[in-house]
Amino acid sequence: MWIIAPLLCGLVFGAGLLISGMVQPTKVLGFLDIFGAWDPSLLVVMVAALAVSVPGFMLADRSARPWFGGQYFRPGKSGIDLPLVTGAAMFGVGWGLVGLCPGPALESLATLSPGIIVFVVAMAAGMMAHDAWQQSRLTAQRSRELASAADG
């Protein structure tokens, strides 16, 4: 069951992206063109997603663990800080430049479009660079704490 639930969720999500047309970068760019030929269809998708997910989260909050998993994986922090704002701005710049976000980009890999492949490779490289940076920060922080403990 541990693999069937994510498989079905991924299929539903992917089908939703395809049916709604959200894998087309022109849809996203049209949504972001507020002062031009604005296309509100992405807003409809977002509102529909909230209409389904909010009751789902409310239902999930009633149980100690998920139906198909051992534990919930929810974010540990909810504050707005510099890394969040910086990451959101960078995401927005990338989204606005090409009209792709990670989900539709991965789904669009099936088209074998060179531009999509380059985008996904660059996105993966950015994720790996972020992980390496985070790891180096944690290692440096631990080293400073150990040095401080040894000194004092």
mmCIF file of C-alpha atoms in Angstrom:
data_model
loop_
_atom_site.group_PDB
_atom_site.id
_atom_site.type_symbol
_atom_site.label_atom_id
_atom_site.label_comp_id
_atom_site.label_asym_id
_atom_site.label_seq_id
_atom_site.Cartn_x
_atom_site.Cartn_y
_atom_site.Cartn_z
ATOM 1 C CA MET A 1 0.000 0.000 0.000
ATOM 2 C CA TRP A 2 2.961 2.321 0.715
ATOM 3 C CA ILE A 3 3.647 2.713 -3.021
ATOM 4 C CA ILE A 4 0.099 2.571 -4.361
ATOM 5 C CA ALA A 5 -1.150 5.648 -2.492
ATOM 6 C CA PRO A 6 1.632 7.962 -3.798
ATOM 7 C CA LEU A 7 1.233 6.439 -7.256
ATOM 8 C CA LEU A 8 -2.489 7.194 -7.305
ATOM 9 C CA CYS A 9 -1.931 10.689 -5.884
ATOM 10 C CA GLY A 10 0.687 11.395 -8.548
ATOM 11 C CA LEU A 11 -1.601 10.126 -11.285
ATOM 12 C CA VAL A 12 -4.478 12.303 -10.064
ATOM 13 C CA PHE A 13 -2.190 15.333 -9.810
ATOM 14 C CA GLY A 14 -0.689 14.749 -13.256
ATOM 15 C CA ALA A 15 -4.086 14.173 -14.827
ATOM 16 C CA GLY A 16 -5.312 17.370 -13.208
ATOM 17 C CA LEU A 17 -2.401 19.333 -14.643
ATOM 18 C CA LEU A 18 -3.034 17.907 -18.108
ATOM 19 C CA ILE A 19 -6.812 18.348 -18.074
ATOM 20 C CA SER A 20 -6.590 21.915 -16.780
ATOM 21 C CA GLY A 21 -3.893 22.798 -19.315
ATOM 22 C CA MET A 22 -1.464 23.891 -16.597
ATOM 23 C CA VAL A 23 1.469 22.118 -18.281
ATOM 24 C CA GLN A 24 1.336 24.804 -20.961
ATOM 25 C CA PRO A 25 3.665 27.660 -20.008
ATOM 26 C CA THR A 26 1.384 30.063 -21.896
ATOM 27 C CA LYS A 27 -1.321 29.442 -19.264
ATOM 28 C CA VAL A 28 0.995 30.530 -16.469
ATOM 29 C CA LEU A 29 2.397 33.467 -18.397
ATOM 30 C CA GLY A 30 -1.173 34.523 -19.266
ATOM 31 C CA PHE A 31 -2.071 34.409 -15.564
ATOM 32 C CA LEU A 32 0.926 36.550 -14.679
ATOM 33 C CA ASP A 33 0.079 39.104 -17.391
ATOM 34 C CA ILE A 34 -2.242 41.019 -15.088
ATOM 35 C CA PHE A 35 -2.123 44.265 -17.045
ATOM 36 C CA GLY A 36 -2.347 42.599 -20.466
ATOM 37 C CA ALA A 37 -4.378 39.668 -21.712
ATOM 38 C CA TRP A 38 -4.977 38.206 -18.258
ATOM 39 C CA ASP A 39 -5.973 34.525 -18.175
ATOM 40 C CA PRO A 40 -7.705 33.683 -14.845
ATOM 41 C CA SER A 41 -7.762 29.925 -15.448
ATOM 42 C CA LEU A 42 -4.799 29.294 -13.106
ATOM 43 C CA LEU A 43 -6.722 31.095 -10.363
ATOM 44 C CA VAL A 44 -9.629 28.689 -10.917
ATOM 45 C CA VAL A 45 -7.233 25.749 -10.541
ATOM 46 C CA MET A 46 -5.816 27.212 -7.312
ATOM 47 C CA VAL A 47 -9.265 27.829 -5.825
ATOM 48 C CA ALA A 48 -10.390 24.322 -6.794
ATOM 49 C CA ALA A 49 -7.246 22.889 -5.169
ATOM 50 C CA LEU A 50 -7.996 24.788 -1.962
ATOM 51 C CA ALA A 51 -11.631 23.644 -2.036
ATOM 52 C CA VAL A 52 -10.428 20.049 -1.995
ATOM 53 C CA SER A 53 -7.311 20.331 0.180
ATOM 54 C CA VAL A 54 -8.681 22.429 3.057
ATOM 55 C CA PRO A 55 -11.387 19.871 3.989
ATOM 56 C CA GLY A 56 -8.784 17.141 3.478
ATOM 57 C CA PHE A 57 -6.363 18.762 5.939
ATOM 58 C CA MET A 58 -9.207 19.343 8.399
ATOM 59 C CA LEU A 59 -10.120 15.654 8.163
ATOM 60 C CA ALA A 60 -6.478 14.623 8.511
ATOM 61 C CA ASP A 61 -6.079 16.750 11.642
ATOM 62 C CA ARG A 62 -8.593 14.479 13.356
ATOM 63 C CA SER A 63 -6.372 11.419 13.127
ATOM 64 C CA ALA A 64 -3.019 10.776 14.773
ATOM 65 C CA ARG A 65 -1.464 9.295 11.630
ATOM 66 C CA PRO A 66 -2.266 9.181 7.919
ATOM 67 C CA TRP A 67 -4.311 6.340 6.486
ATOM 68 C CA PHE A 68 -1.530 5.073 4.219
ATOM 69 C CA GLY A 69 1.631 6.090 6.069
ATOM 70 C CA GLY A 70 3.350 5.891 9.417
ATOM 71 C CA GLN A 71 3.512 9.620 10.093
ATOM 72 C CA TYR A 72 2.678 13.041 8.719
ATOM 73 C CA PHE A 73 5.430 15.075 7.082
ATOM 74 C CA ARG A 74 4.370 18.637 7.789
ATOM 75 C CA PRO A 75 6.577 21.713 7.760
ATOM 76 C CA GLY A 76 8.307 22.396 11.029
ATOM 77 C CA LYS A 77 8.303 26.161 10.688
ATOM 78 C CA SER A 78 5.722 28.596 9.420
ATOM 79 C CA GLY A 79 7.412 31.965 9.956
ATOM 80 C CA ILE A 80 8.360 34.350 7.190
ATOM 81 C CA ASP A 81 12.115 34.837 7.137
ATOM 82 C CA LEU A 82 14.828 35.922 4.709
ATOM 83 C CA PRO A 83 15.407 32.448 3.195
ATOM 84 C CA LEU A 84 11.657 32.101 2.518
ATOM 85 C CA VAL A 85 11.393 35.522 0.893
ATOM 86 C CA THR A 86 14.579 34.986 -1.132
ATOM 87 C CA GLY A 87 13.487 31.536 -2.299
ATOM 88 C CA ALA A 88 9.993 32.750 -3.137
ATOM 89 C CA ALA A 89 11.412 35.634 -5.154
ATOM 90 C CA MET A 90 13.757 33.321 -7.047
ATOM 91 C CA PHE A 91 10.904 30.875 -7.692
ATOM 92 C CA GLY A 92 8.740 33.728 -8.927
ATOM 93 C CA VAL A 93 11.436 35.002 -11.265
ATOM 94 C CA GLY A 94 11.921 31.550 -12.772
ATOM 95 C CA TRP A 95 8.182 30.979 -13.000
ATOM 96 C CA GLY A 96 7.594 34.320 -14.634
ATOM 97 C CA LEU A 97 10.437 33.957 -17.114
ATOM 98 C CA VAL A 98 9.457 30.572 -18.539
ATOM 99 C CA GLY A 99 5.956 29.838 -17.210
ATOM 100 C CA LEU A 100 6.984 26.529 -15.661
ATOM 101 C CA CYS A 101 6.948 25.330 -12.095
ATOM 102 C CA PRO A 102 8.316 21.970 -10.941
ATOM 103 C CA GLY A 103 5.209 19.807 -11.347
ATOM 104 C CA PRO A 104 4.309 20.841 -14.884
ATOM 105 C CA ALA A 105 7.994 20.818 -15.845
ATOM 106 C CA LEU A 106 8.368 17.198 -14.748
ATOM 107 C CA GLU A 107 5.172 16.261 -16.548
ATOM 108 C CA SER A 108 6.308 18.085 -19.677
ATOM 109 C CA LEU A 109 9.451 15.943 -19.807
ATOM 110 C CA ALA A 110 7.313 13.469 -21.750
ATOM 111 C CA THR A 111 7.377 15.904 -24.683
ATOM 112 C CA LEU A 112 11.202 15.551 -24.858
ATOM 113 C CA SER A 113 11.363 19.264 -25.628
ATOM 114 C CA PRO A 114 15.001 20.406 -25.327
ATOM 115 C CA GLY A 115 13.940 23.547 -23.467
ATOM 116 C CA ILE A 116 11.997 21.524 -20.892
ATOM 117 C CA ILE A 117 14.897 19.095 -20.428
ATOM 118 C CA VAL A 118 17.328 21.960 -19.860
ATOM 119 C CA PHE A 119 14.892 23.548 -17.393
ATOM 120 C CA VAL A 120 14.488 20.333 -15.369
ATOM 121 C CA VAL A 121 18.246 19.657 -15.331
ATOM 122 C CA ALA A 122 18.891 23.225 -14.174
ATOM 123 C CA MET A 123 16.147 22.907 -11.540
ATOM 124 C CA ALA A 124 17.685 19.667 -10.249
ATOM 125 C CA ALA A 125 21.132 21.298 -10.194
ATOM 126 C CA GLY A 126 19.708 24.187 -8.183
ATOM 127 C CA MET A 127 18.150 21.757 -5.706
ATOM 128 C CA MET A 128 21.419 19.857 -5.315
ATOM 129 C CA ALA A 129 23.369 23.109 -4.895
ATOM 130 C CA HIS A 130 20.908 24.172 -2.200
ATOM 131 C CA ASP A 131 21.272 20.855 -0.377
ATOM 132 C CA ALA A 132 25.078 21.095 -0.535
ATOM 133 C CA TRP A 133 24.946 24.675 0.758
ATOM 134 C CA GLN A 134 22.625 23.703 3.612
ATOM 135 C CA GLN A 135 24.864 20.771 4.512
ATOM 136 C CA SER A 136 27.971 22.969 4.546
ATOM 137 C CA ARG A 137 26.175 25.505 6.752
ATOM 138 C CA LEU A 138 25.209 22.784 9.233
ATOM 139 C CA THR A 139 28.744 21.360 9.232
ATOM 140 C CA ALA A 140 30.258 24.814 9.831
ATOM 141 C CA GLN A 141 27.754 25.493 12.607
ATOM 142 C CA ARG A 142 28.575 22.188 14.327
ATOM 143 C CA SER A 143 32.304 22.897 14.014
ATOM 144 C CA ARG A 144 31.852 26.307 15.634
ATOM 145 C CA GLU A 145 29.793 24.769 18.446
ATOM 146 C CA LEU A 146 32.417 22.060 19.055
ATOM 147 C CA ALA A 147 35.229 24.631 19.037
ATOM 148 C CA SER A 148 33.284 26.838 21.428
ATOM 149 C CA ALA A 149 32.602 23.909 23.761
ATOM 150 C CA ALA A 150 36.297 22.914 23.695
ATOM 151 C CA ASP A 151 37.372 26.482 24.506
ATOM 152 C CA GLY A 152 34.956 27.098 27.246
#
